[in-house]
């Protein structure tokens, strides 16, 4: 999966070398939390996760939690 290295970025991501969607990473305006939104065009979904923890921890979770179809 393509890694998005920093909050407040948008990029396509790939699974097994095939682009399957887009991610958007951000910080809340108050600086208290981080979020990742992603699409999966194969499954026609849009998903969102938020965390008050460190961005790196949220990113590691996302890299193993989402669908891989």
Tab-separated table of C-alpha atoms in Angstrom:
chain	number	residue	atom	x	y	z
A	1	UNK	CA	0.000	0.000	0.000
A	2	UNK	CA	1.289	3.473	-0.776
A	3	UNK	CA	2.156	5.357	2.379
A	4	UNK	CA	1.064	8.942	2.937
A	5	UNK	CA	3.888	10.368	5.055
A	6	UNK	CA	2.288	13.435	6.560
A	7	UNK	CA	-1.070	14.742	7.704
A	8	UNK	CA	-2.800	17.282	5.478
A	9	UNK	CA	-2.038	15.477	2.219
A	10	UNK	CA	-4.028	13.770	-0.484
A	11	UNK	CA	-2.758	10.942	-2.664
A	12	UNK	CA	-3.778	7.866	-4.583
A	13	UNK	CA	-2.934	4.543	-2.979
A	14	UNK	CA	-2.278	1.123	-4.404
A	15	UNK	CA	-2.805	-2.452	-3.275
A	16	UNK	CA	-0.673	-5.103	-4.965
A	17	UNK	CA	0.599	-2.474	-7.412
A	18	UNK	CA	-2.884	-1.415	-8.554
A	19	UNK	CA	-4.354	2.018	-7.742
A	20	UNK	CA	-7.594	1.376	-5.853
A	21	UNK	CA	-8.492	4.738	-4.357
A	22	UNK	CA	-7.531	8.051	-2.815
A	23	UNK	CA	-6.558	9.014	0.720
A	24	UNK	CA	-6.844	12.398	2.385
A	25	UNK	CA	-5.100	12.938	5.712
A	26	UNK	CA	-5.701	15.930	7.952
A	27	UNK	CA	-5.436	17.442	11.410
A	28	UNK	CA	-8.439	18.892	13.204
A	29	UNK	CA	-8.509	22.688	13.289
A	30	UNK	CA	-7.916	22.692	17.032
A	31	UNK	CA	-4.844	20.466	16.575
A	32	UNK	CA	-6.273	17.849	18.925
A	33	UNK	CA	-6.799	15.023	16.451
A	34	UNK	CA	-5.922	13.453	13.133
A	35	UNK	CA	-8.065	11.884	10.462
A	36	UNK	CA	-7.786	9.785	7.348
A	37	UNK	CA	-10.489	9.624	4.692
A	38	UNK	CA	-10.185	7.121	1.881
A	39	UNK	CA	-12.044	5.779	-1.076
A	40	UNK	CA	-11.932	2.362	-2.634
A	41	UNK	CA	-13.205	2.570	-6.195
A	42	UNK	CA	-13.359	-1.211	-6.585
A	43	UNK	CA	-15.803	-1.444	-3.663
A	44	UNK	CA	-17.439	1.982	-4.265
A	45	UNK	CA	-16.890	3.135	-0.679
A	46	UNK	CA	-15.813	6.256	1.163
A	47	UNK	CA	-14.593	5.768	4.742
A	48	UNK	CA	-13.287	7.970	7.543
A	49	UNK	CA	-11.364	7.391	10.739
A	50	UNK	CA	-10.326	9.892	13.407
A	51	UNK	CA	-8.027	9.632	16.394
A	52	UNK	CA	-6.811	11.872	19.184
A	53	UNK	CA	-3.577	9.848	19.220
A	54	UNK	CA	-0.397	10.404	17.213
A	55	UNK	CA	-0.672	10.511	13.417
A	56	UNK	CA	1.898	7.727	12.975
A	57	UNK	CA	-0.199	5.397	15.130
A	58	UNK	CA	-3.359	6.176	13.149
A	59	UNK	CA	-1.514	5.622	9.877
A	60	UNK	CA	-0.172	2.225	11.008
A	61	UNK	CA	-3.725	1.200	11.949
A	62	UNK	CA	-5.078	2.336	8.571
A	63	UNK	CA	-2.401	0.449	6.644
A	64	UNK	CA	-3.619	-2.850	8.146
A	65	UNK	CA	-7.327	-2.187	8.756
A	66	UNK	CA	-8.902	-1.181	5.451
A	67	UNK	CA	-10.263	-3.388	2.699
A	68	UNK	CA	-7.705	-4.686	0.248
A	69	UNK	CA	-9.951	-5.583	-2.665
